[in-house]
CSV table of C-alpha atoms in Angstrom, one decimal:
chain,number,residue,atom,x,y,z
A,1,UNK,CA,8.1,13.2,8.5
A,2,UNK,CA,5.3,10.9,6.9
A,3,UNK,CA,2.8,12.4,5.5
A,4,UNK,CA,-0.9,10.4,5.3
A,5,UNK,CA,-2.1,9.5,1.9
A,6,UNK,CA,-5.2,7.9,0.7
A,7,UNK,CA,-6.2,5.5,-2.2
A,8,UNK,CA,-7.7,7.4,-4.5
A,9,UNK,CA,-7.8,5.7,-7.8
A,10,UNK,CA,-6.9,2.2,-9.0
A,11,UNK,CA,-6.1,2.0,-13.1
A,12,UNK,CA,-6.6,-2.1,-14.3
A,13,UNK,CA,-6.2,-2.1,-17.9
A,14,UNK,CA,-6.3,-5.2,-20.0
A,15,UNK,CA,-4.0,-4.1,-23.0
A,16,UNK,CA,-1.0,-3.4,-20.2
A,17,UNK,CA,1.1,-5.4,-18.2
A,18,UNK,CA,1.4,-2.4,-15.3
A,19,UNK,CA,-1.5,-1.2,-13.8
A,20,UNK,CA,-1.5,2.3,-11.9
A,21,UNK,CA,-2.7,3.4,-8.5
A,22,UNK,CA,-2.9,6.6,-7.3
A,23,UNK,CA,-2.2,8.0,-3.4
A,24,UNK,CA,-3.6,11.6,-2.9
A,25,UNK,CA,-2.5,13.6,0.5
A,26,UNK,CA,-5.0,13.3,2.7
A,27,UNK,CA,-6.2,17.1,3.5
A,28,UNK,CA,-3.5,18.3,0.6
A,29,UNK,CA,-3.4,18.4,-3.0
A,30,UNK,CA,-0.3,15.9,-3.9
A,31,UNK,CA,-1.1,13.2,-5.6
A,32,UNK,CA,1.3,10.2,-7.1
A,33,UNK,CA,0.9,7.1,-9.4
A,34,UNK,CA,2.6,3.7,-8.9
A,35,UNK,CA,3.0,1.3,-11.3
A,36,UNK,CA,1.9,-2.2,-10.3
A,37,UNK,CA,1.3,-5.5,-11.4
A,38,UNK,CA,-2.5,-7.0,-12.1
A,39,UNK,CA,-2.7,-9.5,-9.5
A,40,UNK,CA,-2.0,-6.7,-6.6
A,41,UNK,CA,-4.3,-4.1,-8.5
A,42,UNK,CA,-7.1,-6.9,-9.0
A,43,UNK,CA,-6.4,-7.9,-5.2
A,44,UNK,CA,-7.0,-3.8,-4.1
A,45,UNK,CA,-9.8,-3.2,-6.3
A,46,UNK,CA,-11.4,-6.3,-5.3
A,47,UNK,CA,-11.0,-5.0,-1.6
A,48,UNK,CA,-12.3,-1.5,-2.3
A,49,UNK,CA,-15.8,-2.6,-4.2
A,50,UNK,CA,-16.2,-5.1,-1.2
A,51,UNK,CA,-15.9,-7.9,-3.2
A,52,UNK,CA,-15.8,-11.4,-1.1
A,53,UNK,CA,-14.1,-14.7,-1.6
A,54,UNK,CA,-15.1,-18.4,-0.5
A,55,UNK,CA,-11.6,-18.9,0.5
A,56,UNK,CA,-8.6,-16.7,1.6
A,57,UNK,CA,-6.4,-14.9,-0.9
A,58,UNK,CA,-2.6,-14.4,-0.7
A,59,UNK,CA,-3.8,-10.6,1.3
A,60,UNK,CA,-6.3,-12.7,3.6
A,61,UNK,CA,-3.6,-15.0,4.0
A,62,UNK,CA,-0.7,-12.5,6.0
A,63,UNK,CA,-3.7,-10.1,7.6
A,64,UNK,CA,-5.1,-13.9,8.7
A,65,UNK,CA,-0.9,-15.2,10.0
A,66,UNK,CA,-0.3,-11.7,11.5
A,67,UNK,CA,-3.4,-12.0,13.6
A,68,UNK,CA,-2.8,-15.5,14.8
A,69,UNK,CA,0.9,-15.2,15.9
A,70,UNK,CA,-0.6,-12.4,18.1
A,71,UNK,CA,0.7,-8.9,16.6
A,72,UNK,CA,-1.5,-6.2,15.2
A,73,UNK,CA,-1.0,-4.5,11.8
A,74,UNK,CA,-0.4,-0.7,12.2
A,75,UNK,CA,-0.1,0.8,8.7
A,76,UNK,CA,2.2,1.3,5.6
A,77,UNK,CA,5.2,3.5,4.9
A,78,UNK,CA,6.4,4.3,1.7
A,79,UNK,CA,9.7,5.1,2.8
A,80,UNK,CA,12.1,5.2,-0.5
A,81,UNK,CA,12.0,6.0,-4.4
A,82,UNK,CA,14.9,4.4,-5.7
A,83,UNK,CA,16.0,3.6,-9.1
A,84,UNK,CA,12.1,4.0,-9.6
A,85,UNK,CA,11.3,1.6,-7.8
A,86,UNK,CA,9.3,2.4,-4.6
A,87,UNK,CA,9.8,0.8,-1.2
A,88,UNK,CA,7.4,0.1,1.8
A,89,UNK,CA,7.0,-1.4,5.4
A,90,UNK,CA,4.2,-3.3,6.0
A,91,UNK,CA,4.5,-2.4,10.7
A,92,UNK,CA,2.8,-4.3,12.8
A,93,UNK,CA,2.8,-4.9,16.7
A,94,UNK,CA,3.7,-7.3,18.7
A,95,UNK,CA,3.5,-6.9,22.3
A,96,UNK,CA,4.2,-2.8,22.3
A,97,UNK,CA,7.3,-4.1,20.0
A,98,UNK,CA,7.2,-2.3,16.7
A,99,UNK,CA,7.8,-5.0,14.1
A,100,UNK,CA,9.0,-3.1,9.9
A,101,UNK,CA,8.6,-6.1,7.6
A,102,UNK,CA,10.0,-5.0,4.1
A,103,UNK,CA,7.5,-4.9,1.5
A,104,UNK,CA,6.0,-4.0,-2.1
A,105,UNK,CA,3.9,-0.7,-2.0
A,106,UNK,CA,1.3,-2.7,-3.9
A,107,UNK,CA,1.5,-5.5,-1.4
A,108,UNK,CA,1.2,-3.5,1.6
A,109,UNK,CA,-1.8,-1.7,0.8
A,110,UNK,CA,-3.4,-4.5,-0.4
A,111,UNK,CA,-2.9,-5.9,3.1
A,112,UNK,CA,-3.9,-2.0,4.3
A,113,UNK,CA,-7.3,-2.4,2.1
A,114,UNK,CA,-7.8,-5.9,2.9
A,115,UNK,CA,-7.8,-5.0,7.0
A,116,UNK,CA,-11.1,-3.5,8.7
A,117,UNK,CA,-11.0,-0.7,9.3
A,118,UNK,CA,-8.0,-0.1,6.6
A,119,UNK,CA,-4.7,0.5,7.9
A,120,UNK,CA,-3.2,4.4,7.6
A,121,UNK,CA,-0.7,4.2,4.6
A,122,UNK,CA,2.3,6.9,4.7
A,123,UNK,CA,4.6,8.0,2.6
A,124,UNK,CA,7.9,9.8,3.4
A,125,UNK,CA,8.2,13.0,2.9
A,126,UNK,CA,11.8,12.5,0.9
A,127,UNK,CA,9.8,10.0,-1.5
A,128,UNK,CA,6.9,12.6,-2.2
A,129,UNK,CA,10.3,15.2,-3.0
A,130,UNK,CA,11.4,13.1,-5.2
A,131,UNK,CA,8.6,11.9,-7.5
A,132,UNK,CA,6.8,15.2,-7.4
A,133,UNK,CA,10.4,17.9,-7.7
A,134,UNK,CA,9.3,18.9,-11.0
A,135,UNK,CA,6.1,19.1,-10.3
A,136,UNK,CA,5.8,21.4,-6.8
């Protein structure tokens, strides 16, 4: 069962090559980083403080295709941890058709920040299992 998470904290440091971002249940108390790279942290921080552009950026650029081939984004899915390395779906629709496109985490919610409103972002249940065993 997916559970609905929320941004809530984005981690750019200059002395590291991986940045960190954290997802917090929304109503709930787990909380998870994921390590990603500075362009995608840069792109969701950039989203969140409202920042503009003159012209389009890569996360512009597939909310802008999606729109114009006629489909709707519907939100994220973390769906795997594997090998620590976490998996997504960036879903859309496309006439009632539900459309999974594979994805970074870190790309698909910068696409989920970048959208307004933002899109939902879910993780699996399995996923939050695994990173957070030791923890619960």
């Amino acid at each position: 069962m997916p559970v609905p998470m929320e941004l809530s904290r984005i981690i750019i440091s200059e002395i590291n090559d991986q940045q960190v971002i954290y997802l917090k249940e929304v109503g709930g108390q787990r909380t998870f980083p994921i390590m990603i790279g500075i362009f995608e942290a840069s792109s969701i921080d950039r989203r969140v403080k409202r920042s503009t552009s003159p012209r389009p950026l890569t996360h512009d650029l597939i909310v802008n295709v999606v729109r114009e081939l006629g489909a709707e984004l519907q939100d994220v899915l973390i769906t795997e941890l594997r090998d620590h390395t976490y998996f997504a779906k960036l879903r859309l629709r496309r006439d009632g058709e539900l459309i999974e496109v594979d994805a970074r985490p870190s790309d698909a919610i910068a696409v989920a920040v970048t959208c307004d409103p933002p899109l939902p972002i879910y993780v699996n249940e399995d996923v939050l299992n695994d990173v957070l065993g030791d923890q619960s």
